[in-house]
Amino acid sequence: MLTVAPDIEVLARFGRALADPIRCRLLLALREAPAHPSDLADQMGISRTRLSNHLACLRDCGLVVAVPVGRRSRYELADERLGHALDDLRTAVVAVESDRACVDADEKGCC
């Protein structure tokens, strides 16, 4: 059974999904059109195993769904509004000081 997540949880899930460049690329690809995992793996130049792990994360975050098509599954955004949100985020202006990089982002869990 699907449930609607509270606002803060939705933002946290979106942030978790966007924290990885491959997942960002997947979301942008699925924004364009639904696709089968094998096609996505070929398009991104990554192994099917690696792609499967990222799709599982995006499913767990509630951002994509697998739609059965015969014996295969096709992936698509869970809600068409996610495509609009991705467009808004992609074109947003981010204020970053070019001479100040967060060198310990992994330790701090930021950037």
mmCIF file of C-alpha atoms in Angstrom:
data_model
loop_
_atom_site.group_PDB
_atom_site.id
_atom_site.type_symbol
_atom_site.label_atom_id
_atom_site.label_comp_id
_atom_site.label_asym_id
_atom_site.label_seq_id
_atom_site.Cartn_x
_atom_site.Cartn_y
_atom_site.Cartn_z
ATOM 1 C CA MET A 1 0.000 0.000 0.000
ATOM 2 C CA LEU A 2 1.343 3.420 -0.947
ATOM 3 C CA THR A 3 1.236 6.249 1.575
ATOM 4 C CA VAL A 4 1.947 9.952 1.315
ATOM 5 C CA ALA A 5 5.098 11.024 3.151
ATOM 6 C CA PRO A 6 5.167 14.183 5.312
ATOM 7 C CA ASP A 7 6.791 17.313 3.808
ATOM 8 C CA ILE A 8 10.120 17.017 5.629
ATOM 9 C CA GLU A 9 10.459 13.347 4.739
ATOM 10 C CA VAL A 10 9.746 14.108 1.071
ATOM 11 C CA LEU A 11 12.538 16.698 1.016
ATOM 12 C CA ALA A 12 14.936 14.329 2.785
ATOM 13 C CA ARG A 13 14.165 11.565 0.291
ATOM 14 C CA PHE A 14 14.678 13.937 -2.619
ATOM 15 C CA GLY A 15 17.989 15.071 -1.129
ATOM 16 C CA ARG A 16 19.158 11.493 -0.635
ATOM 17 C CA ALA A 17 18.320 10.693 -4.246
ATOM 18 C CA LEU A 18 20.047 13.788 -5.612
ATOM 19 C CA ALA A 19 23.193 13.185 -3.543
ATOM 20 C CA ASP A 20 24.591 10.885 -6.230
ATOM 21 C CA PRO A 21 25.407 12.012 -9.802
ATOM 22 C CA ILE A 22 24.241 8.724 -11.342
ATOM 23 C CA ARG A 23 20.868 9.008 -9.625
ATOM 24 C CA CYS A 24 20.615 12.604 -10.850
ATOM 25 C CA ARG A 25 21.281 11.427 -14.396
ATOM 26 C CA LEU A 26 18.695 8.669 -14.004
ATOM 27 C CA LEU A 27 16.049 11.090 -12.790
ATOM 28 C CA LEU A 28 16.771 13.456 -15.665
ATOM 29 C CA ALA A 29 16.591 10.590 -18.170
ATOM 30 C CA LEU A 30 13.279 9.394 -16.731
ATOM 31 C CA ARG A 31 12.047 12.980 -16.822
ATOM 32 C CA GLU A 32 12.363 12.744 -20.606
ATOM 33 C CA ALA A 33 10.632 9.370 -20.957
ATOM 34 C CA PRO A 34 10.027 6.067 -19.163
ATOM 35 C CA ALA A 35 12.694 3.453 -19.927
ATOM 36 C CA HIS A 36 13.741 -0.135 -19.372
ATOM 37 C CA PRO A 37 16.773 -0.768 -17.132
ATOM 38 C CA SER A 38 18.855 -2.294 -19.935
ATOM 39 C CA ASP A 39 18.331 0.821 -22.069
ATOM 40 C CA LEU A 40 19.211 3.099 -19.149
ATOM 41 C CA ALA A 41 22.396 1.119 -18.401
ATOM 42 C CA ASP A 42 23.489 1.368 -22.030
ATOM 43 C CA GLN A 43 22.607 5.076 -22.210
ATOM 44 C CA MET A 44 24.629 5.850 -19.074
ATOM 45 C CA GLY A 45 27.491 3.493 -19.771
ATOM 46 C CA ILE A 46 27.221 1.654 -16.448
ATOM 47 C CA SER A 47 26.712 -1.984 -15.539
ATOM 48 C CA ARG A 48 23.198 -3.307 -15.064
ATOM 49 C CA THR A 49 24.080 -4.302 -11.505
ATOM 50 C CA ARG A 50 25.161 -0.783 -10.633
ATOM 51 C CA LEU A 51 22.101 0.667 -12.335
ATOM 52 C CA SER A 52 19.865 -1.758 -10.447
ATOM 53 C CA ASN A 53 21.274 -0.548 -7.131
ATOM 54 C CA HIS A 54 20.572 3.082 -8.040
ATOM 55 C CA LEU A 55 17.054 2.289 -9.261
ATOM 56 C CA ALA A 56 16.400 0.467 -5.981
ATOM 57 C CA CYS A 57 17.474 3.580 -4.083
ATOM 58 C CA LEU A 58 15.202 5.786 -6.196
ATOM 59 C CA ARG A 59 12.320 3.347 -5.644
ATOM 60 C CA ASP A 60 12.986 3.314 -1.890
ATOM 61 C CA CYS A 61 12.978 7.119 -1.924
ATOM 62 C CA GLY A 62 9.587 6.974 -3.647
ATOM 63 C CA LEU A 63 10.718 8.925 -6.713
ATOM 64 C CA VAL A 64 10.415 6.217 -9.368
ATOM 65 C CA VAL A 65 8.137 3.245 -9.908
ATOM 66 C CA ALA A 66 8.569 0.032 -11.872
ATOM 67 C CA VAL A 67 5.716 -0.670 -14.268
ATOM 68 C CA PRO A 68 5.389 -4.282 -15.476
ATOM 69 C CA VAL A 69 5.409 -4.557 -19.271
ATOM 70 C CA GLY A 70 5.147 -8.204 -20.197
ATOM 71 C CA ARG A 71 8.084 -9.987 -18.601
ATOM 72 C CA ARG A 72 10.068 -6.775 -18.224
ATOM 73 C CA SER A 73 9.738 -3.683 -16.058
ATOM 74 C CA ARG A 74 9.793 -0.124 -17.294
ATOM 75 C CA TYR A 75 10.785 2.682 -14.930
ATOM 76 C CA GLU A 76 9.167 6.084 -14.737
ATOM 77 C CA LEU A 77 8.906 8.994 -12.333
ATOM 78 C CA ALA A 78 6.417 8.257 -9.573
ATOM 79 C CA ASP A 79 4.669 11.588 -10.153
ATOM 80 C CA GLU A 80 4.852 13.832 -13.223
ATOM 81 C CA ARG A 81 5.336 16.836 -10.924
ATOM 82 C CA LEU A 82 8.783 15.449 -10.075
ATOM 83 C CA GLY A 83 9.835 16.329 -13.620
ATOM 84 C CA HIS A 84 8.792 19.936 -13.034
ATOM 85 C CA ALA A 85 10.620 19.955 -9.690
ATOM 86 C CA LEU A 86 13.770 18.642 -11.374
ATOM 87 C CA ASP A 87 13.521 21.392 -13.988
ATOM 88 C CA ASP A 88 13.150 24.006 -11.258
ATOM 89 C CA LEU A 89 16.118 22.636 -9.301
ATOM 90 C CA ARG A 90 18.262 22.298 -12.418
ATOM 91 C CA THR A 91 17.730 25.923 -13.388
ATOM 92 C CA ALA A 92 17.893 27.410 -9.892
ATOM 93 C CA VAL A 93 20.718 29.807 -9.160
ATOM 94 C CA VAL A 94 22.974 28.480 -6.409
ATOM 95 C CA ALA A 95 25.187 30.967 -4.545
ATOM 96 C CA VAL A 96 28.605 29.346 -4.312
ATOM 97 C CA GLU A 97 31.876 31.107 -3.661
ATOM 98 C CA SER A 98 34.185 29.730 -6.332
ATOM 99 C CA ASP A 99 37.314 30.015 -4.184
ATOM 100 C CA ARG A 100 35.781 28.159 -1.230
ATOM 101 C CA ALA A 101 35.279 24.467 -1.757
ATOM 102 C CA CYS A 102 34.020 22.153 0.929
ATOM 103 C CA VAL A 103 37.060 19.884 1.091
ATOM 104 C CA ASP A 104 35.684 17.676 3.860
ATOM 105 C CA ALA A 105 32.186 17.207 2.452
ATOM 106 C CA ASP A 106 32.288 13.446 2.954
ATOM 107 C CA GLU A 107 33.123 13.806 6.645
ATOM 108 C CA LYS A 108 30.586 16.562 7.235
ATOM 109 C CA GLY A 109 27.927 14.959 5.045
ATOM 110 C CA CYS A 110 27.396 18.134 3.029
ATOM 111 C CA CYS A 111 27.864 19.510 -0.511
#
